[in-house]
Tab-separated table of C-alpha atoms in Angstrom:
chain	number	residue	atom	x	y	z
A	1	UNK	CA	-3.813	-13.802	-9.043
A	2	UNK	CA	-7.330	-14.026	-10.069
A	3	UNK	CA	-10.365	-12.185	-8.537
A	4	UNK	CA	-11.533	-15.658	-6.815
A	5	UNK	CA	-7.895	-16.386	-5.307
A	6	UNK	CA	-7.616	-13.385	-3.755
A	7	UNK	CA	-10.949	-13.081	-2.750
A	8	UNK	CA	-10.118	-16.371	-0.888
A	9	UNK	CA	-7.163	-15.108	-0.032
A	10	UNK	CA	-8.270	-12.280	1.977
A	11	UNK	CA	-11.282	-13.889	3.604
A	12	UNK	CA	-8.433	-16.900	4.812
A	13	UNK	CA	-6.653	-13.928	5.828
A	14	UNK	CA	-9.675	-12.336	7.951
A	15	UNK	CA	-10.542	-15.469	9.744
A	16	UNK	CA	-6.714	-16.607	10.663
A	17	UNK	CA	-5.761	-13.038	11.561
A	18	UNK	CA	-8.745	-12.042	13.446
A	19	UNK	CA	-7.206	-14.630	16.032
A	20	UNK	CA	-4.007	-13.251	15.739
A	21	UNK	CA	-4.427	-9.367	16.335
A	22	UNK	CA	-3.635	-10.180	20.008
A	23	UNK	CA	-0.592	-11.429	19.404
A	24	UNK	CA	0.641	-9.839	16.299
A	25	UNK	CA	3.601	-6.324	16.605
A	26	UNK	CA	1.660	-3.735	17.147
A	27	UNK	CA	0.973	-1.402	14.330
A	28	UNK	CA	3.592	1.441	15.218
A	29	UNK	CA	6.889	-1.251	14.917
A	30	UNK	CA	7.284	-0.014	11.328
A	31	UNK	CA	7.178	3.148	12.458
A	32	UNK	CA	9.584	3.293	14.949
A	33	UNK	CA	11.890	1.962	12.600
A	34	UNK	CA	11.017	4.048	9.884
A	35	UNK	CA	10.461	2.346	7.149
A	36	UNK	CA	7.789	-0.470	5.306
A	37	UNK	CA	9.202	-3.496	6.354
A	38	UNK	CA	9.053	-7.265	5.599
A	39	UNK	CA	10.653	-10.661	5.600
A	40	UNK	CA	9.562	-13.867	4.562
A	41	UNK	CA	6.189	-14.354	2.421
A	42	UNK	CA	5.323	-10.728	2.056
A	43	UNK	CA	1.150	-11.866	1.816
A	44	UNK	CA	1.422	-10.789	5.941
A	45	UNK	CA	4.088	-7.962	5.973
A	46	UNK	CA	2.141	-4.923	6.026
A	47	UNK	CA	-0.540	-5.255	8.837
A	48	UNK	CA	1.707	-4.241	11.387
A	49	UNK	CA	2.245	-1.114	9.763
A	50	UNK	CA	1.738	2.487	11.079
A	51	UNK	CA	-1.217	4.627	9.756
A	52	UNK	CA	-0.821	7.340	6.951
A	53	UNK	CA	-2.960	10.094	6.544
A	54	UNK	CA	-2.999	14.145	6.114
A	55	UNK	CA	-2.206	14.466	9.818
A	56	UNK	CA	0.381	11.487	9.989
A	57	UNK	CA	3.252	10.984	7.958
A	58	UNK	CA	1.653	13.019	5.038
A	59	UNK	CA	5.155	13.913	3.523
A	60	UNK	CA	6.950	10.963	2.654
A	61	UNK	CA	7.728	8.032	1.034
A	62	UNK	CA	5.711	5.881	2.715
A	63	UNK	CA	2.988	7.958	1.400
A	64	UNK	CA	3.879	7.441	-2.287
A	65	UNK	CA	4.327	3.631	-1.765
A	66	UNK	CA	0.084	3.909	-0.769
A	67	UNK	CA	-0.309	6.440	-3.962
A	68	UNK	CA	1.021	3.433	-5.783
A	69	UNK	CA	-0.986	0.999	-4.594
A	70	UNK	CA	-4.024	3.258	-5.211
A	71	UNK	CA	-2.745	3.336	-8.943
A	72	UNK	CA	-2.201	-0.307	-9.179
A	73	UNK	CA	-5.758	-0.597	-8.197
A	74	UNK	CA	-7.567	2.299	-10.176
A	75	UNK	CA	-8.818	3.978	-6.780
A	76	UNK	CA	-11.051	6.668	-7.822
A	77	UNK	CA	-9.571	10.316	-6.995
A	78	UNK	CA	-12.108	13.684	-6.519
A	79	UNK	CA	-12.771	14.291	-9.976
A	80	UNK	CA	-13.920	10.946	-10.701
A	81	UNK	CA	-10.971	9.582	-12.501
A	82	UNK	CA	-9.091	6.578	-11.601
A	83	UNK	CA	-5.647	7.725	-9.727
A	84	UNK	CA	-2.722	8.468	-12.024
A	85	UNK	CA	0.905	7.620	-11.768
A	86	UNK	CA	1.258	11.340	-12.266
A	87	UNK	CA	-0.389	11.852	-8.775
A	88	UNK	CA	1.898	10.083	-6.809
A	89	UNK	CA	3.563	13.019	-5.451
A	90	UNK	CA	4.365	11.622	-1.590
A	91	UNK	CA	1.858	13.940	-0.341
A	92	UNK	CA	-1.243	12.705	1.564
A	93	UNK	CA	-3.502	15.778	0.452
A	94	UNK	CA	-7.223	16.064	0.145
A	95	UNK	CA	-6.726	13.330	-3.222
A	96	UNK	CA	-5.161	10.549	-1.343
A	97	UNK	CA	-7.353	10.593	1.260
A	98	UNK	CA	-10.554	10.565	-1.603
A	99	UNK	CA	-8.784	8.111	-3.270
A	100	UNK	CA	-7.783	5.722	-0.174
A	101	UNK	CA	-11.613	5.856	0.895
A	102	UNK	CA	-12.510	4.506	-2.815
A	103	UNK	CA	-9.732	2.229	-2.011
A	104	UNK	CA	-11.410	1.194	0.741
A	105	UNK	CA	-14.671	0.972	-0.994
A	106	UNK	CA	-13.277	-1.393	-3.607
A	107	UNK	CA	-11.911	-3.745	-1.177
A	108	UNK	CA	-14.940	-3.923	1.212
A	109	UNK	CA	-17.163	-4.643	-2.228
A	110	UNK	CA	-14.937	-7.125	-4.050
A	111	UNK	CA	-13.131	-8.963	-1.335
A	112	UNK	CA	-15.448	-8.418	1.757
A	113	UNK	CA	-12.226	-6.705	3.703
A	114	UNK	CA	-15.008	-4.824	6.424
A	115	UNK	CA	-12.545	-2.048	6.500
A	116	UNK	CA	-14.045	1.343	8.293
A	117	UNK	CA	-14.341	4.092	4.868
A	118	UNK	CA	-12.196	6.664	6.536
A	119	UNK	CA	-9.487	7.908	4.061
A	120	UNK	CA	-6.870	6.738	6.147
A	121	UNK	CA	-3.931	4.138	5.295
A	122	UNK	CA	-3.501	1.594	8.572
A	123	UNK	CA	-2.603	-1.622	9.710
A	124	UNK	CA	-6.023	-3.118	8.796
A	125	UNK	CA	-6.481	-1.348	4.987
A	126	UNK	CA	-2.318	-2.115	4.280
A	127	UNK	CA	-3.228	-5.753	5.615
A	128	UNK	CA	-6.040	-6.530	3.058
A	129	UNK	CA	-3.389	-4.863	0.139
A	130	UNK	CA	-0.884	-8.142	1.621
A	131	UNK	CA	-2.915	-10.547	-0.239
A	132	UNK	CA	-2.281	-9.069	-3.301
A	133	UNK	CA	1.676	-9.041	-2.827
A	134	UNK	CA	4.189	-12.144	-4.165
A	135	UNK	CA	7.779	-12.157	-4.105
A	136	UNK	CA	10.115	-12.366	-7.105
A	137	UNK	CA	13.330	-12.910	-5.711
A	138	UNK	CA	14.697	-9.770	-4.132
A	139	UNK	CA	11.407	-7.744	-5.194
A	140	UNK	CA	7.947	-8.065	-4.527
A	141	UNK	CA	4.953	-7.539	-6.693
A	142	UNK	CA	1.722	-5.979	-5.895
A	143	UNK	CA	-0.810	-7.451	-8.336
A	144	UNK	CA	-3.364	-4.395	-8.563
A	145	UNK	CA	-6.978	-4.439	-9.957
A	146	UNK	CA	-5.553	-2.234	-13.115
A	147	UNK	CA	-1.403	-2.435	-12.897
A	148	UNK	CA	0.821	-4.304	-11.505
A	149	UNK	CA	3.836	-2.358	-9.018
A	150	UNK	CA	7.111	-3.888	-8.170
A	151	UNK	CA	8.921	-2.797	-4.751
A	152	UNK	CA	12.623	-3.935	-3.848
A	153	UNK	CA	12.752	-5.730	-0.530
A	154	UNK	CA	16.160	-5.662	1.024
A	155	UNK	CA	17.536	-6.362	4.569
A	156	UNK	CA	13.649	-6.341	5.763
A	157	UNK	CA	12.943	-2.748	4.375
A	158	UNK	CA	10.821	-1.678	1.334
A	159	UNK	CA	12.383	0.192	-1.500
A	160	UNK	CA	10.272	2.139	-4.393
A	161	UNK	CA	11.008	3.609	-7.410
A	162	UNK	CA	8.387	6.365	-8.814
A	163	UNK	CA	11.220	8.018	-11.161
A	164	UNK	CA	13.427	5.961	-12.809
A	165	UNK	CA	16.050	8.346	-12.703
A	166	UNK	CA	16.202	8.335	-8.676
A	167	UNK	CA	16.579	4.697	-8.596
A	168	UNK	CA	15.055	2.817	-5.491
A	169	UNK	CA	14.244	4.744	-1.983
A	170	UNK	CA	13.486	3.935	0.907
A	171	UNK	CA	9.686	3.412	1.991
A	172	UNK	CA	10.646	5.748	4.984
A	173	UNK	CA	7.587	7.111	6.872
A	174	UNK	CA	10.232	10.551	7.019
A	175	UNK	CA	11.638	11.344	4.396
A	176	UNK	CA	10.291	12.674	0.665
A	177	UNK	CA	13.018	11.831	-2.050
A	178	UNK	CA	10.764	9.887	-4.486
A	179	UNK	CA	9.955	12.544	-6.784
């Protein structure tokens, strides 16, 4: 997807959803259920989920499935480098939460998203990553800045694999197994 399509994308997505927010699950379904969770054409299926930060869910693999966004995308982390795969760890420490607000940065620049610069991974920052998702099948692709990540979708849950040699896991906003 090119720069212009999804910055068209997102700013059809502002205007339509703005409208919608009343009506729309509220953004702790996910995370009653537990997991990342979507059905259907996955450009809406994360703005109903629950916020990740260092004080919410900041051990799991929810967490990683954000690190690998911010990798797709080539957040910036502390130092000044772009994130690497090699700090996806599931852990929302002081670098995720650098990196998300570059994140956060980069879509309020390129696409316009108005999202508040606060290091923190909710409904409204997850929604503006939706435009940037298409389904393959049984997986879904989010089509990053830099790289492109692949996800398993299954059943209406999220699957992610950040070593090959675990296989897929659960998006769970609980449990750390990725790594």
């Amino acid at each position: 997807m090119s720069l212009r399509t999804r910055a068209l994308a997102l700013t059809v997505v502002a205007a339509v959803g703005g409208g919608l927010a009343l009506t729309a699950s509220p953004a702790s379904a996910s995370v009653s259920q537990g997991w990342f969770s979507g059905s259907g054409d996955p450009s809406n299926d994360w703005g109903d989920e629950g916020t990740l930060s260092a004080s919410s869910h900041a051990r799991s693999n929810a967490t990683a499935l954000v690190q690998m966004l911010l990798w797709a995308d080539g957040a910036k982390e502390q130092n000044g480098t772009a994130f690497d795969w090699s700090d996806i760890d599931g852990k929302y420490g002081p670098n995720t939460t650098y990196a998300v607000k570059s994140w956060q940065k980069l879509y309020n620049s390129k696409l316009g998203a108005g999202l508040v610069v606060d290091g923190k991974a909710g409904p409204k920052t997850l929604g503006a990553a939706d435009v940037s998702l298409y389904a393959d099948g049984g997986t879904v692709t989010f089509q990053g800045w830099k790289h492109n990540v692949t996800f398993k979708r299954s059943g209406g849950k999220y699957y992610l694999k950040v070593n090959n040699s675990r296989g897929w896991k659960l998006a769970s906003y609980n449990t750390l197994n990725v790594v």
